[in-house]
């Protein structure tokens, strides 16, 4: 109700017009369904419970501008709405609309400080090993074909035989304990899969069968997990792929590897030694400090309450995409919304030397982030002469060592796809150097240095030098607040466990969660009780409870 009073109607039907046709029976306004979806995330409700709140909740009716006698609607309408929005690429519309209103109200501005952090998202499908995946892909394709073209299945396949093998889901029975029997089962799954695909692609089969998602998932699984070879008697044999380390044909990279026939966007990933998950990753960006300026003290003296931290961007990827691949994308999305920060606080997984320069040059953003340290043996040991001990004359391509000797070579090259410069010192000069042991361990070659292009190298050196100062470390402590945002998103909206399948729907769920969190924070701020001032530690709560019992 307070959101309605303060912000008015957040959404407009025109924003979702692309998802709806101009002809046909009239339906519920998409702006109404968008607001219901946001309120659903605020209270973390199921579709059925959200529909009941619309029907019986006076506060929801007020927020939605509905009459008290409004009968509500069937809960399946919400699922249809999400499907339409995701299918037409309108996932960002809800957050765009809310941020536009907040910008108009002066609650969010460009400039200032923002942070970004990511967390894992577990998919809404069962985890399958390679054997289970093969069997379930065949079963899922057979189920889809039987539902779409039962007559074709009856004419082409040995229905009783296939039904015996694929009647039950693979996860509903125990796999053989013997390795030999599991290998035989894997070959049978592969042979059945190839036979089913061959039948679908036969000239006598309807062309539209090939476009069934389950059939396409089966094809991908076969390519990734099986090969067909010629056996000893000249017959074709289906064989499981093995990794190159095991002498096999090789397996696809994790970013391409299918994990379930029911969610073809989910991927396996790992973080550290103790976190493995199948699903996605979400990146959350929000304001921190003051909104649009860096005058927190001045605002306090003037008696102006600082707006709460608000989420300005949500990005969803499959689980294998590294954080540093999303930094540029996040900046581009913030620029599209006109909310580019002056300072962007990130952990060490997001930046690179190139991004330090490109963020400042393309967007005017200063990255406040710890850079990975020099990995040379001298730098790791903390003894000897690392790169900072050498003086670089970029104009003339000359490098001077601590003993005053100059390089003999300056060789631009590519290393792992990035531009670099390899600098070499003459062997004769290094061989007789009195501090050789502190400079290089090589007995045959002179010292070598690897530099980045000038602008990138200088930015990297400055960042590494600055992050060792206490002033920078005190400043970087601000980024710790990102952890509380992730915690709130997990506790309120369950952001780490998605209810939906497919990247578009998962991203839509994250966008709605971001809008919900913004409204929760604004409500607390309008009531004069910011969330960060009302949080109480678990120990403090126990102490208060104990005091109450004593009293």
Coordinates of C-alpha atoms in Angstrom, one line a residue:
X1 CA 0.0 0.0 0.0
X2 CA 2.8 2.4 0.8
X3 CA 4.5 1.6 -2.5
X4 CA 1.3 2.5 -4.3
X5 CA 1.0 5.8 -2.4
X6 CA 4.6 6.8 -2.9
X7 CA 5.3 5.6 -6.5
X8 CA 1.9 5.1 -8.1
X9 CA 1.5 2.6 -10.9
X10 CA 4.9 1.1 -11.6
X11 CA 4.1 -0.7 -14.9
X12 CA 2.3 0.1 -18.1
X13 CA 0.7 -2.4 -20.5
X14 CA 2.6 -0.9 -23.4
X15 CA 5.9 -2.2 -21.9
X16 CA 4.7 -5.8 -22.4
X17 CA 2.7 -5.3 -25.6
X18 CA 5.2 -7.3 -27.7
X19 CA 4.3 -10.5 -25.8
X20 CA 0.6 -10.2 -26.6
X21 CA -1.3 -10.4 -29.9
X22 CA -3.9 -7.8 -31.0
X23 CA -6.5 -10.4 -31.8
X24 CA -8.2 -13.0 -29.6
X25 CA -10.1 -13.1 -26.3
X26 CA -9.2 -10.3 -23.9
X27 CA -7.0 -11.2 -20.9
X28 CA -5.8 -9.7 -17.7
X29 CA -3.6 -6.5 -18.2
X30 CA 0.1 -7.5 -18.3
X31 CA 0.9 -4.5 -16.1
X32 CA -1.3 -5.9 -13.4
X33 CA 0.3 -9.4 -13.7
X34 CA 3.8 -7.8 -13.5
X35 CA 2.9 -6.1 -10.2
X36 CA 1.4 -9.3 -8.9
X37 CA 4.6 -11.1 -9.8
X38 CA 6.7 -8.6 -7.9
X39 CA 4.4 -8.8 -4.8
X40 CA 4.6 -12.6 -5.1
X41 CA 8.4 -12.3 -4.7
X42 CA 8.1 -9.9 -1.8
X43 CA 6.2 -12.5 0.2
X44 CA 7.9 -15.5 -1.5
X45 CA 4.5 -17.1 -2.5
X46 CA 3.6 -19.8 -4.9
X47 CA 1.3 -19.0 -7.9
X48 CA -1.7 -20.4 -6.1
X49 CA -1.0 -18.5 -2.9
X50 CA -0.4 -15.3 -4.9
X51 CA -3.8 -15.7 -6.6
X52 CA -5.4 -16.2 -3.3
X53 CA -3.8 -13.0 -1.9
X54 CA -5.2 -11.1 -4.9
X55 CA -8.7 -12.5 -4.2
X56 CA -8.8 -12.0 -0.5
X57 CA -6.1 -9.5 0.5
X58 CA -7.3 -5.9 0.8
X59 CA -3.8 -4.6 0.9
X60 CA -3.0 -6.3 -2.4
X61 CA -6.3 -5.0 -4.0
X62 CA -5.3 -1.5 -2.9
X63 CA -1.8 -1.8 -4.4
X64 CA -3.3 -3.2 -7.6
X65 CA -6.1 -0.7 -7.9
X66 CA -8.7 -3.5 -7.9
X67 CA -12.3 -3.3 -6.6
X68 CA -13.0 -5.0 -3.3
X69 CA -15.5 -7.3 -5.2
X70 CA -12.9 -8.3 -7.8
X71 CA -13.1 -12.1 -8.1
X72 CA -9.5 -12.7 -8.9
X73 CA -8.2 -15.1 -11.5
X74 CA -6.9 -18.6 -11.9
X75 CA -3.3 -19.1 -10.7
X76 CA -2.1 -20.6 -14.0
X77 CA -2.4 -17.1 -15.6
X78 CA 0.9 -16.1 -13.8
X79 CA 2.8 -19.0 -15.3
X80 CA 1.5 -18.1 -18.8
X81 CA 2.5 -14.5 -18.2
X82 CA 6.1 -15.5 -17.3
X83 CA 6.3 -17.7 -20.3
X84 CA 5.2 -14.9 -22.6
X85 CA 7.6 -12.4 -21.1
X86 CA 10.6 -14.8 -21.3
X87 CA 9.7 -15.9 -24.8
X88 CA 9.7 -12.4 -26.1
X89 CA 12.9 -11.2 -24.3
X90 CA 11.1 -8.8 -22.0
X91 CA 12.7 -9.9 -18.8
X92 CA 14.3 -6.6 -18.0
X93 CA 11.1 -4.5 -18.4
X94 CA 10.1 -4.7 -14.8
X95 CA 13.4 -3.5 -13.4
X96 CA 13.6 -0.8 -16.2
X97 CA 10.2 0.6 -15.2
X98 CA 10.9 0.7 -11.5
X99 CA 14.3 2.3 -11.9
X100 CA 12.8 4.9 -14.3
X101 CA 10.4 5.9 -11.5
X102 CA 13.1 5.9 -8.9
X103 CA 15.3 8.1 -11.1
X104 CA 12.4 10.5 -11.5
X105 CA 11.9 10.6 -7.7
X106 CA 15.6 11.3 -7.2
X107 CA 16.2 8.1 -5.3
X108 CA 18.7 6.7 -7.8
X109 CA 21.2 8.7 -9.8
X110 CA 24.2 8.2 -12.1
X111 CA 27.6 8.6 -10.5
X112 CA 28.4 7.7 -6.9
X113 CA 29.3 4.2 -5.9
X114 CA 28.0 0.8 -6.8
X115 CA 29.1 -2.7 -6.1
X116 CA 28.6 -6.0 -7.9
X117 CA 28.7 -9.5 -6.5
X118 CA 27.6 -13.0 -7.7
X119 CA 26.3 -16.2 -6.2
X120 CA 25.4 -19.6 -7.4
X121 CA 21.9 -20.7 -8.5
X122 CA 20.9 -24.3 -8.3
X123 CA 18.7 -25.5 -11.2
X124 CA 15.2 -27.0 -10.8
X125 CA 16.2 -30.4 -12.2
X126 CA 17.7 -33.5 -10.7
X127 CA 21.5 -34.0 -10.8
X128 CA 22.3 -36.8 -13.2
X129 CA 25.6 -38.6 -13.9
X130 CA 26.6 -39.4 -17.5
X131 CA 24.8 -42.8 -17.5
X132 CA 21.6 -41.4 -16.1
X133 CA 21.7 -38.5 -18.5
X134 CA 22.0 -40.8 -21.5
X135 CA 19.1 -42.9 -20.4
X136 CA 16.9 -40.0 -19.5
X137 CA 17.6 -38.1 -22.7
X138 CA 16.4 -41.2 -24.7
X139 CA 13.3 -41.6 -22.4
X140 CA 12.5 -37.8 -22.6
X141 CA 12.7 -37.9 -26.4
X142 CA 10.5 -41.0 -26.6
X143 CA 7.9 -39.4 -24.2
X144 CA 7.8 -36.2 -26.4
X145 CA 7.4 -38.2 -29.6
X146 CA 4.7 -40.4 -28.1
X147 CA 2.7 -37.3 -27.0
X148 CA 3.3 -35.4 -30.3
X149 CA 2.8 -38.2 -32.8
X150 CA 1.6 -41.5 -31.2
X151 CA 0.7 -43.0 -34.5
X152 CA 4.2 -42.4 -35.9
X153 CA 5.7 -44.1 -32.8
X154 CA 3.4 -47.1 -33.1
X155 CA 4.3 -47.6 -36.8
X156 CA 8.1 -47.0 -36.5
X157 CA 9.2 -48.4 -33.1
X158 CA 8.9 -51.7 -31.3
X159 CA 6.6 -50.2 -28.7
X160 CA 6.5 -53.0 -26.2
X161 CA 10.3 -53.4 -26.2
X162 CA 10.9 -49.7 -25.8
X163 CA 8.2 -49.3 -23.2
X164 CA 9.9 -52.0 -21.0
X165 CA 13.2 -50.1 -21.1
X166 CA 12.0 -46.5 -20.8
X167 CA 8.7 -46.7 -18.9
X168 CA 10.1 -45.4 -15.7
X169 CA 12.4 -42.4 -15.1
X170 CA 16.0 -43.3 -14.8
X171 CA 16.2 -41.9 -11.3
X172 CA 13.4 -44.1 -10.0
X173 CA 15.4 -47.3 -10.0
X174 CA 18.9 -48.4 -8.9
X175 CA 21.6 -48.6 -11.5
X176 CA 23.6 -51.9 -11.8
X177 CA 26.4 -52.2 -9.3
X178 CA 28.7 -54.0 -11.7
X179 CA 30.9 -51.8 -13.9
X180 CA 30.5 -54.2 -16.8
X181 CA 26.7 -54.1 -16.6
X182 CA 26.8 -50.3 -16.4
X183 CA 29.0 -50.1 -19.4
X184 CA 26.6 -52.4 -21.3
X185 CA 23.7 -50.3 -20.2
X186 CA 25.5 -47.2 -21.5
X187 CA 26.1 -48.8 -24.9
X188 CA 22.4 -49.8 -25.1
X189 CA 21.3 -46.2 -24.3
X190 CA 23.6 -44.9 -27.0
X191 CA 22.4 -47.5 -29.6
X192 CA 18.8 -46.7 -28.8
X193 CA 19.4 -43.0 -29.0
X194 CA 21.0 -43.3 -32.4
X195 CA 18.2 -45.5 -33.6
X196 CA 15.6 -43.0 -32.4
X197 CA 17.3 -40.0 -34.1
X198 CA 17.7 -42.0 -37.3
X199 CA 14.0 -42.8 -37.3
X200 CA 13.1 -39.1 -36.7
X201 CA 15.3 -38.0 -39.5
X202 CA 14.2 -40.7 -42.0
X203 CA 12.6 -39.5 -45.2
X204 CA 9.2 -40.9 -44.3
X205 CA 9.0 -39.1 -40.9
X206 CA 7.3 -35.7 -40.5
X207 CA 9.8 -32.8 -40.6
X208 CA 8.4 -31.1 -37.6
X209 CA 9.4 -34.0 -35.3
X210 CA 13.0 -32.9 -35.7
X211 CA 12.2 -29.6 -34.0
X212 CA 11.0 -31.1 -30.7
X213 CA 13.2 -29.8 -27.9
X214 CA 13.6 -33.3 -26.4
X215 CA 14.8 -34.6 -29.8
X216 CA 17.4 -31.8 -30.1
X217 CA 18.6 -32.5 -26.5
X218 CA 19.0 -36.1 -27.4
X219 CA 21.1 -35.2 -30.5
X220 CA 23.4 -33.0 -28.3
X221 CA 23.8 -35.7 -25.7
X222 CA 24.8 -38.3 -28.3
X223 CA 27.4 -36.0 -29.9
X224 CA 28.8 -35.1 -26.4
X225 CA 28.9 -38.6 -24.9
X226 CA 29.1 -41.2 -27.8
X227 CA 31.1 -42.0 -30.9
X228 CA 30.3 -44.6 -33.6
X229 CA 33.3 -46.7 -34.7
X230 CA 33.8 -49.7 -36.9
X231 CA 34.3 -53.0 -35.0
X232 CA 36.5 -55.9 -35.7
X233 CA 33.9 -57.5 -38.1
X234 CA 33.3 -54.3 -40.0
X235 CA 30.1 -53.6 -38.1
X236 CA 29.3 -50.2 -36.6
X237 CA 29.8 -50.1 -32.8
X238 CA 28.5 -47.4 -30.4
X239 CA 31.1 -46.5 -27.8
X240 CA 31.1 -44.0 -25.0
X241 CA 33.4 -41.1 -25.2
X242 CA 36.2 -40.9 -22.6
X243 CA 38.5 -38.1 -21.6
X244 CA 41.9 -37.5 -23.4
X245 CA 43.7 -38.3 -20.1
X246 CA 42.1 -41.8 -20.3
X247 CA 43.1 -42.3 -23.9
X248 CA 39.6 -41.5 -25.2
X249 CA 38.2 -39.2 -27.9
X250 CA 37.8 -36.3 -25.5
X251 CA 34.8 -34.7 -23.8
X252 CA 33.3 -31.3 -24.5
X253 CA 34.2 -28.3 -22.3
X254 CA 31.9 -27.8 -19.3
X255 CA 30.4 -24.6 -20.8
X256 CA 28.8 -26.7 -23.6
X257 CA 28.1 -29.9 -21.8
X258 CA 24.4 -30.8 -21.4
X259 CA 23.4 -31.8 -17.8
X260 CA 19.7 -32.5 -18.2
X261 CA 17.2 -32.9 -21.0
X262 CA 14.7 -30.8 -19.2
X263 CA 16.9 -27.7 -18.7
X264 CA 19.4 -27.4 -21.6
X265 CA 20.8 -24.1 -20.3
X266 CA 22.0 -25.4 -16.9
X267 CA 25.6 -26.3 -16.5
X268 CA 27.9 -27.9 -13.9
X269 CA 30.4 -25.6 -12.2
X270 CA 32.7 -25.5 -9.2
X271 CA 34.0 -22.8 -6.9
X272 CA 36.9 -23.7 -4.6
X273 CA 37.2 -27.2 -3.3
X274 CA 33.8 -27.5 -1.6
X275 CA 31.1 -25.9 -3.8
X276 CA 29.8 -27.9 -6.8
X277 CA 26.5 -27.1 -8.4
X278 CA 24.4 -27.6 -11.5
X279 CA 22.6 -24.5 -12.7
X280 CA 23.3 -20.8 -13.1
X281 CA 25.0 -17.8 -11.6
X282 CA 23.5 -14.4 -10.8
X283 CA 25.3 -11.1 -10.7
X284 CA 23.7 -8.3 -8.5
X285 CA 24.7 -4.7 -8.8
X286 CA 23.4 -2.1 -6.3
X287 CA 24.2 1.5 -5.1
X288 CA 26.2 1.9 -2.0
X289 CA 27.1 5.0 0.0
X290 CA 25.2 8.0 -1.2
X291 CA 23.0 8.0 -4.3
X292 CA 24.6 10.0 -7.1
X293 CA 27.2 11.9 -5.0
X294 CA 29.8 11.4 -2.4
X295 CA 28.6 13.9 0.1
X296 CA 27.4 11.7 2.9
X297 CA 28.7 14.0 5.6
X298 CA 27.2 17.1 4.0
X299 CA 23.8 15.3 3.7
X300 CA 23.9 14.4 7.3
X301 CA 24.6 18.0 8.3
X302 CA 21.8 19.2 6.1
X303 CA 19.4 16.8 7.7
X304 CA 18.8 14.9 4.4
X305 CA 18.2 11.2 4.8
X306 CA 20.3 9.1 2.4
X307 CA 18.2 6.8 0.2
X308 CA 18.6 3.1 0.8
X309 CA 20.9 1.0 -1.3
X310 CA 19.0 -0.1 -4.4
X311 CA 19.6 -2.8 -6.9
X312 CA 20.3 -1.3 -10.4
X313 CA 21.2 -4.4 -12.4
X314 CA 20.8 -8.2 -12.4
X315 CA 22.6 -10.4 -14.8
X316 CA 22.1 -14.2 -15.1
X317 CA 24.4 -16.6 -16.8
X318 CA 25.0 -20.3 -16.9
X319 CA 27.2 -21.5 -14.1
X320 CA 30.4 -21.8 -16.2
X321 CA 30.7 -18.1 -17.2
X322 CA 33.6 -16.5 -15.1
X323 CA 32.9 -13.3 -13.3
X324 CA 35.5 -11.3 -15.4
X325 CA 33.4 -12.0 -18.5
X326 CA 30.5 -10.1 -17.0
X327 CA 32.2 -6.8 -16.0
X328 CA 31.9 -5.2 -19.4
X329 CA 28.4 -6.5 -19.8
X330 CA 27.3 -5.0 -16.5
X331 CA 28.8 -1.6 -17.4
X332 CA 26.9 -1.7 -20.8
X333 CA 23.6 -2.5 -19.1
X334 CA 24.1 0.3 -16.5
X335 CA 24.9 2.7 -19.3
X336 CA 21.7 1.8 -21.1
X337 CA 19.8 2.7 -18.0
X338 CA 21.8 5.9 -17.5
X339 CA 23.0 4.7 -14.1
X340 CA 26.8 4.4 -14.7
X341 CA 28.6 4.8 -11.3
X342 CA 31.8 6.8 -10.8
X343 CA 33.3 4.0 -8.7
X344 CA 32.5 0.3 -9.1
X345 CA 33.5 -2.0 -6.2
X346 CA 34.3 -5.5 -7.2
X347 CA 36.0 -8.6 -5.8
X348 CA 39.2 -10.0 -7.4
X349 CA 37.2 -12.3 -9.8
X350 CA 35.8 -9.4 -11.9
X351 CA 38.7 -7.2 -13.0
X352 CA 41.5 -7.6 -15.4
X353 CA 44.3 -5.3 -16.5
X354 CA 42.4 -4.5 -19.7
X355 CA 39.2 -3.7 -17.8
X356 CA 41.0 -1.2 -15.6
X357 CA 41.7 0.9 -18.7
X358 CA 38.6 0.2 -20.8
X359 CA 36.1 0.9 -17.9
X360 CA 37.7 4.3 -17.3
X361 CA 38.0 5.1 -21.0
X362 CA 34.6 3.9 -22.3
X363 CA 32.4 4.5 -19.3
X364 CA 34.3 6.9 -16.9
X365 CA 34.2 4.2 -14.2
X366 CA 37.0 3.7 -11.7
X367 CA 37.2 0.1 -10.7
X368 CA 37.9 -0.3 -6.9
X369 CA 39.0 -3.9 -6.8
X370 CA 42.1 -5.9 -5.7
X371 CA 44.2 -6.9 -8.6
X372 CA 46.0 -10.3 -8.7
X373 CA 49.6 -9.8 -7.6
X374 CA 52.7 -10.4 -9.7
X375 CA 53.2 -14.2 -10.1
X376 CA 56.9 -14.1 -10.9
X377 CA 59.1 -16.3 -8.7
X378 CA 60.8 -13.2 -7.2
X379 CA 57.5 -11.6 -6.3
X380 CA 56.1 -14.8 -4.8
X381 CA 59.2 -15.3 -2.7
X382 CA 59.2 -11.6 -1.6
X383 CA 63.0 -11.5 -2.3
X384 CA 65.0 -10.5 -5.3
X385 CA 64.1 -8.2 -8.1
X386 CA 60.6 -8.4 -9.4
X387 CA 59.2 -6.3 -12.2
X388 CA 58.9 -3.1 -10.1
X389 CA 62.7 -3.1 -9.7
X390 CA 63.2 -2.4 -13.5
X391 CA 62.8 1.0 -15.1
X392 CA 60.9 1.1 -18.4
X393 CA 61.5 3.6 -21.1
X394 CA 58.3 3.1 -23.2
X395 CA 59.2 5.6 -26.0
X396 CA 62.5 3.9 -26.8
X397 CA 61.6 0.4 -25.9
X398 CA 64.4 0.1 -23.3
X399 CA 64.3 -1.5 -19.9
X400 CA 67.1 -0.8 -17.3
X401 CA 67.8 -3.4 -14.6
X402 CA 68.7 -2.5 -11.0
X403 CA 72.4 -2.8 -11.9
X404 CA 72.1 -0.3 -14.8
X405 CA 72.2 -2.8 -17.7
X406 CA 69.8 -2.5 -20.6
X407 CA 67.7 -5.1 -22.4
X408 CA 68.9 -6.6 -25.7
X409 CA 65.4 -7.4 -27.1
X410 CA 61.9 -6.0 -27.0
X411 CA 59.4 -8.4 -28.6
X412 CA 55.7 -7.7 -28.9
X413 CA 53.6 -10.9 -29.0
X414 CA 50.3 -12.6 -28.1
X415 CA 50.1 -14.6 -24.9
X416 CA 46.8 -16.5 -24.3
X417 CA 45.1 -14.2 -26.7
X418 CA 46.3 -11.0 -25.0
X419 CA 48.9 -8.5 -26.2
X420 CA 52.2 -8.7 -24.3
X421 CA 55.9 -7.6 -24.6
X422 CA 58.7 -10.0 -23.8
X423 CA 61.9 -8.2 -22.8
X424 CA 65.2 -10.0 -22.7
X425 CA 68.6 -9.1 -21.2
X426 CA 71.9 -10.2 -22.8
X427 CA 73.3 -13.5 -21.5
X428 CA 76.8 -12.0 -21.2
X429 CA 75.6 -9.2 -18.9
X430 CA 73.6 -11.4 -16.7
X431 CA 76.2 -14.2 -16.4
X432 CA 78.8 -11.9 -14.7
X433 CA 76.2 -10.0 -12.6
X434 CA 77.0 -10.0 -8.9
X435 CA 73.3 -10.2 -7.9
X436 CA 72.3 -12.8 -10.5
X437 CA 70.9 -15.2 -7.9
X438 CA 68.5 -12.4 -6.8
X439 CA 67.3 -11.8 -10.4
X440 CA 67.1 -15.1 -12.3
X441 CA 67.5 -18.8 -11.7
X442 CA 68.4 -19.6 -15.3
X443 CA 72.0 -20.6 -15.8
X444 CA 71.9 -20.4 -19.7
X445 CA 69.7 -17.4 -20.4
X446 CA 69.5 -13.8 -19.3
X447 CA 66.7 -12.3 -17.3
X448 CA 63.3 -12.0 -19.1
X449 CA 60.4 -9.8 -18.3
X450 CA 56.8 -9.9 -19.6
X451 CA 55.1 -6.6 -19.9
X452 CA 51.6 -5.6 -21.0
X453 CA 51.0 -2.7 -23.4
X454 CA 52.0 0.6 -21.9
X455 CA 48.6 2.0 -20.8
X456 CA 47.6 -1.4 -19.4
X457 CA 50.8 -2.0 -17.6
X458 CA 50.9 1.4 -16.0
X459 CA 47.3 1.1 -14.8
X460 CA 48.1 -2.4 -13.4
X461 CA 51.2 -1.1 -11.5
X462 CA 49.3 1.8 -10.1
X463 CA 46.5 -0.4 -8.9
X464 CA 48.8 -2.9 -7.3
X465 CA 50.8 -0.2 -5.5
X466 CA 47.6 1.5 -4.3
X467 CA 45.9 -1.6 -2.9
X468 CA 48.7 -2.1 -0.5
X469 CA 48.0 1.2 1.3
X470 CA 45.8 1.4 4.4
X471 CA 43.8 4.2 2.8
X472 CA 42.7 2.0 -0.1
X473 CA 42.0 -0.9 2.2
X474 CA 39.8 1.2 4.4
X475 CA 38.0 2.4 1.3
X476 CA 37.5 -1.1 -0.1
X477 CA 35.7 -2.2 3.1
X478 CA 32.6 -0.7 1.7
X479 CA 32.3 -3.7 -0.7
X480 CA 31.6 -6.0 2.2
X481 CA 28.0 -4.8 2.1
X482 CA 27.4 -6.8 -1.0
X483 CA 27.4 -9.9 1.1
X484 CA 24.4 -8.7 3.0
X485 CA 22.5 -8.1 -0.2
X486 CA 23.1 -11.6 -1.3
X487 CA 22.0 -12.9 2.1
X488 CA 18.8 -10.8 1.9
X489 CA 18.1 -12.1 -1.6
X490 CA 18.6 -15.7 -0.4
X491 CA 16.5 -15.3 2.7
X492 CA 13.6 -13.3 1.2
X493 CA 13.3 -14.6 -2.4
X494 CA 15.3 -17.8 -2.4
X495 CA 17.5 -16.6 -5.2
X496 CA 19.9 -19.6 -4.9
X497 CA 17.2 -22.1 -5.8
X498 CA 15.3 -21.4 -9.0
X499 CA 11.8 -22.6 -9.5
X500 CA 12.0 -22.4 -13.3
X501 CA 13.8 -24.1 -16.2
X502 CA 15.7 -22.3 -19.0
X503 CA 17.9 -19.2 -18.8
X504 CA 15.2 -16.6 -19.8
X505 CA 12.8 -17.7 -17.1
X506 CA 15.5 -18.0 -14.5
X507 CA 16.7 -14.4 -15.4
X508 CA 13.1 -13.2 -15.2
X509 CA 12.8 -14.7 -11.7
X510 CA 16.0 -12.8 -10.7
X511 CA 14.7 -9.5 -12.1
X512 CA 11.5 -9.8 -10.2
X513 CA 13.5 -10.7 -7.0
X514 CA 15.5 -7.5 -7.5
X515 CA 12.4 -5.3 -7.9
X516 CA 10.9 -7.0 -4.8
X517 CA 14.0 -6.3 -2.7
X518 CA 14.0 -2.6 -3.8
X519 CA 10.4 -2.2 -2.7
X520 CA 11.1 -3.9 0.6
X521 CA 14.0 -1.5 1.3
X522 CA 12.0 1.5 0.2
X523 CA 9.2 0.6 2.4
X524 CA 11.5 0.3 5.4
X525 CA 13.1 3.7 4.5
X526 CA 9.7 5.4 4.1
X527 CA 8.8 4.1 7.6
X528 CA 12.0 5.5 9.0
X529 CA 13.4 2.1 9.9
X530 CA 16.2 1.2 7.4
X531 CA 16.9 -2.5 7.4
X532 CA 20.5 -2.0 8.3
X533 CA 19.4 -0.2 11.5
X534 CA 16.9 -2.9 12.6
X535 CA 19.1 -5.9 12.2
X536 CA 20.1 -7.6 15.4
X537 CA 22.7 -10.3 15.8
X538 CA 21.7 -13.8 16.8
X539 CA 23.6 -13.4 20.1
X540 CA 21.8 -10.2 20.9
X541 CA 18.4 -11.8 20.2
X542 CA 19.2 -14.6 22.5
X543 CA 20.3 -12.1 25.2
X544 CA 17.1 -10.1 24.8
X545 CA 15.0 -13.3 25.0
X546 CA 16.8 -14.4 28.2
X547 CA 16.3 -11.0 29.8
X548 CA 12.6 -11.1 28.9
X549 CA 12.3 -14.6 30.5
X550 CA 14.1 -13.3 33.7
X551 CA 11.8 -10.3 33.9

